[in-house]
mmCIF file of C-alpha atoms in Angstrom:
data_model
loop_
_atom_site.group_PDB
_atom_site.id
_atom_site.type_symbol
_atom_site.label_atom_id
_atom_site.label_comp_id
_atom_site.label_asym_id
_atom_site.label_seq_id
_atom_site.Cartn_x
_atom_site.Cartn_y
_atom_site.Cartn_z
ATOM 1 C CA UNK M 118 0.000 0.000 0.000
ATOM 2 C CA UNK M 119 2.850 2.372 0.827
ATOM 3 C CA UNK M 120 4.400 1.707 -2.587
ATOM 4 C CA UNK M 121 1.113 2.661 -4.287
ATOM 5 C CA UNK M 122 0.942 5.940 -2.365
ATOM 6 C CA UNK M 123 4.571 6.756 -3.163
ATOM 7 C CA UNK M 124 4.051 6.073 -6.880
ATOM 8 C CA UNK M 125 0.909 8.207 -6.910
ATOM 9 C CA UNK M 126 2.729 11.086 -5.206
ATOM 10 C CA UNK M 127 5.616 10.764 -7.681
ATOM 11 C CA UNK M 128 3.185 10.782 -10.621
ATOM 12 C CA UNK M 129 1.377 13.814 -9.200
ATOM 13 C CA UNK M 130 4.658 15.653 -8.768
ATOM 14 C CA UNK M 131 5.798 14.771 -12.276
ATOM 15 C CA UNK M 132 2.472 15.869 -13.764
ATOM 16 C CA UNK M 133 2.648 19.112 -11.772
ATOM 17 C CA UNK M 134 6.079 19.865 -13.239
ATOM 18 C CA UNK M 135 4.772 19.146 -16.752
ATOM 19 C CA UNK M 136 1.801 21.482 -16.168
ATOM 20 C CA UNK M 137 4.169 24.140 -14.842
ATOM 21 C CA UNK M 138 6.682 23.855 -17.718
ATOM 22 C CA UNK M 139 4.397 23.414 -20.721
ATOM 23 C CA UNK M 140 1.730 25.968 -21.566
ATOM 24 C CA UNK M 141 -0.377 23.525 -23.575
ATOM 25 C CA UNK M 142 -0.818 21.116 -20.664
ATOM 26 C CA UNK M 143 -3.441 22.679 -18.430
ATOM 27 C CA UNK M 144 -4.870 21.927 -15.024
ATOM 28 C CA UNK M 145 -7.430 24.356 -13.670
ATOM 29 C CA UNK M 146 -9.336 24.698 -10.457
ATOM 30 C CA UNK M 147 -11.143 27.261 -8.331
ATOM 31 C CA UNK M 148 -8.506 27.149 -5.610
ATOM 32 C CA UNK M 149 -5.118 25.672 -4.911
ATOM 33 C CA UNK M 150 -6.716 22.921 -2.822
ATOM 34 C CA UNK M 151 -9.032 21.942 -5.696
ATOM 35 C CA UNK M 152 -6.104 21.943 -8.109
ATOM 36 C CA UNK M 153 -4.127 19.699 -5.747
ATOM 37 C CA UNK M 154 -7.081 17.326 -5.407
ATOM 38 C CA UNK M 155 -7.552 17.246 -9.166
ATOM 39 C CA UNK M 156 -3.839 16.592 -9.598
ATOM 40 C CA UNK M 157 -4.023 13.578 -7.269
ATOM 41 C CA UNK M 158 -7.024 12.169 -9.168
ATOM 42 C CA UNK M 159 -5.247 12.774 -12.503
ATOM 43 C CA UNK M 160 -2.176 10.987 -11.099
ATOM 44 C CA UNK M 161 -4.402 8.031 -10.175
ATOM 45 C CA UNK M 162 -5.883 7.984 -13.694
ATOM 46 C CA UNK M 163 -2.389 8.253 -15.186
ATOM 47 C CA UNK M 164 -1.191 5.364 -13.025
ATOM 48 C CA UNK M 165 -4.198 3.253 -13.991
ATOM 49 C CA UNK M 166 -3.678 3.969 -17.708
ATOM 50 C CA UNK M 167 0.000 3.074 -17.395
ATOM 51 C CA UNK M 168 -0.851 -0.099 -15.484
ATOM 52 C CA UNK M 169 -3.546 -1.348 -17.870
ATOM 53 C CA UNK M 170 -2.722 -0.044 -21.342
ATOM 54 C CA UNK M 171 1.028 0.561 -21.471
ATOM 55 C CA UNK M 172 2.136 -3.114 -21.224
ATOM 56 C CA UNK M 173 -0.160 -4.078 -24.106
ATOM 57 C CA UNK M 174 1.056 -1.174 -26.203
ATOM 58 C CA UNK M 175 4.690 -2.034 -25.436
ATOM 59 C CA UNK M 176 4.182 -5.616 -26.622
ATOM 60 C CA UNK M 177 2.494 -4.422 -29.806
ATOM 61 C CA UNK M 178 5.311 -1.961 -30.522
ATOM 62 C CA UNK M 179 8.162 -4.364 -29.692
ATOM 63 C CA UNK M 180 9.417 -4.544 -33.305
ATOM 64 C CA UNK M 181 9.425 -0.729 -33.491
ATOM 65 C CA UNK M 182 11.181 -0.599 -30.115
ATOM 66 C CA UNK M 183 13.977 -2.756 -31.509
ATOM 67 C CA UNK M 184 14.071 -0.897 -34.826
ATOM 68 C CA UNK M 185 14.240 2.570 -33.233
ATOM 69 C CA UNK M 186 16.530 1.493 -30.374
ATOM 70 C CA UNK M 187 13.923 2.488 -27.804
ATOM 71 C CA UNK M 188 12.936 5.891 -29.162
ATOM 72 C CA UNK M 189 9.381 4.635 -29.710
ATOM 73 C CA UNK M 190 9.075 4.831 -25.915
ATOM 74 C CA UNK M 191 8.664 8.607 -26.308
ATOM 75 C CA UNK M 192 5.655 8.013 -28.546
ATOM 76 C CA UNK M 193 4.193 5.424 -26.163
ATOM 77 C CA UNK M 194 4.573 7.845 -23.229
ATOM 78 C CA UNK M 195 2.925 10.591 -25.294
ATOM 79 C CA UNK M 196 0.014 8.296 -26.117
ATOM 80 C CA UNK M 197 -0.400 7.454 -22.417
ATOM 81 C CA UNK M 198 -0.514 11.160 -21.572
ATOM 82 C CA UNK M 199 -3.053 11.826 -24.347
ATOM 83 C CA UNK M 200 -5.169 8.895 -23.180
ATOM 84 C CA UNK M 201 -5.042 10.243 -19.625
ATOM 85 C CA UNK M 202 -6.180 13.632 -20.914
ATOM 86 C CA UNK M 203 -9.068 12.001 -22.790
ATOM 87 C CA UNK M 204 -10.167 9.939 -19.768
ATOM 88 C CA UNK M 205 -9.970 13.024 -17.545
ATOM 89 C CA UNK M 206 -12.190 14.853 -20.024
ATOM 90 C CA UNK M 207 -14.753 12.049 -19.789
ATOM 91 C CA UNK M 208 -14.564 12.213 -15.976
ATOM 92 C CA UNK M 209 -15.085 16.005 -16.015
ATOM 93 C CA UNK M 210 -11.589 16.651 -14.598
ATOM 94 C CA UNK M 211 -9.906 19.874 -15.650
ATOM 95 C CA UNK M 212 -6.726 18.349 -17.095
ATOM 96 C CA UNK M 213 -5.991 18.733 -20.803
ATOM 97 C CA UNK M 214 -3.057 18.041 -23.110
ATOM 98 C CA UNK M 215 -3.249 19.953 -26.392
ATOM 99 C CA UNK M 216 -1.605 18.176 -29.306
ATOM 100 C CA UNK M 217 0.692 15.266 -29.958
ATOM 101 C CA UNK M 218 4.007 17.145 -29.783
ATOM 102 C CA UNK M 219 3.028 18.698 -26.480
ATOM 103 C CA UNK M 220 2.274 15.176 -25.272
ATOM 104 C CA UNK M 221 5.716 14.008 -26.440
ATOM 105 C CA UNK M 222 7.419 16.800 -24.475
ATOM 106 C CA UNK M 223 5.084 16.226 -21.534
ATOM 107 C CA UNK M 224 5.786 12.504 -21.571
ATOM 108 C CA UNK M 225 9.494 13.218 -21.549
ATOM 109 C CA UNK M 226 9.150 15.648 -18.628
ATOM 110 C CA UNK M 227 6.909 13.253 -16.691
ATOM 111 C CA UNK M 228 9.332 10.362 -17.262
ATOM 112 C CA UNK M 229 12.414 12.281 -16.130
ATOM 113 C CA UNK M 230 10.762 13.885 -13.091
ATOM 114 C CA UNK M 231 9.038 10.650 -12.097
ATOM 115 C CA UNK M 232 12.342 8.787 -12.301
ATOM 116 C CA UNK M 233 14.051 11.437 -10.160
ATOM 117 C CA UNK M 234 11.265 11.350 -7.563
ATOM 118 C CA UNK M 235 11.354 7.549 -7.432
ATOM 119 C CA UNK M 236 15.076 7.786 -6.659
ATOM 120 C CA UNK M 237 14.399 10.143 -3.726
ATOM 121 C CA UNK M 238 11.151 8.724 -2.299
ATOM 122 C CA UNK M 239 11.151 5.379 -0.439
ATOM 123 C CA UNK M 240 9.608 2.450 -2.283
ATOM 124 C CA UNK M 241 9.076 -0.129 0.428
ATOM 125 C CA UNK M 242 5.882 -2.182 0.646
#
């Protein structure tokens, strides 16, 4: 359970950095508390999308992964961020990613920041 909470906090932090750095990734709310709550829910959706869809997509893109020496991972991460944005739209959450190239940059930011936070935060069960 502790590992789940740590991963959710790391995802929320990484998404917050992406929202802060990129103008076309938006998260809105009436107050800072509502924005923080929305960010946690978006992090949960992002984690769920990565848990359910990403492994299937990685298997389907395995030949491209080998052919591009792993660069297709940027596209897969962008697709996960776009899918999270779409799901959040369906759930009436105020998180939006505008465009594929913004998603590529956002996926890169989220990956780097998430990795850095996972190195700092404890990951015990």
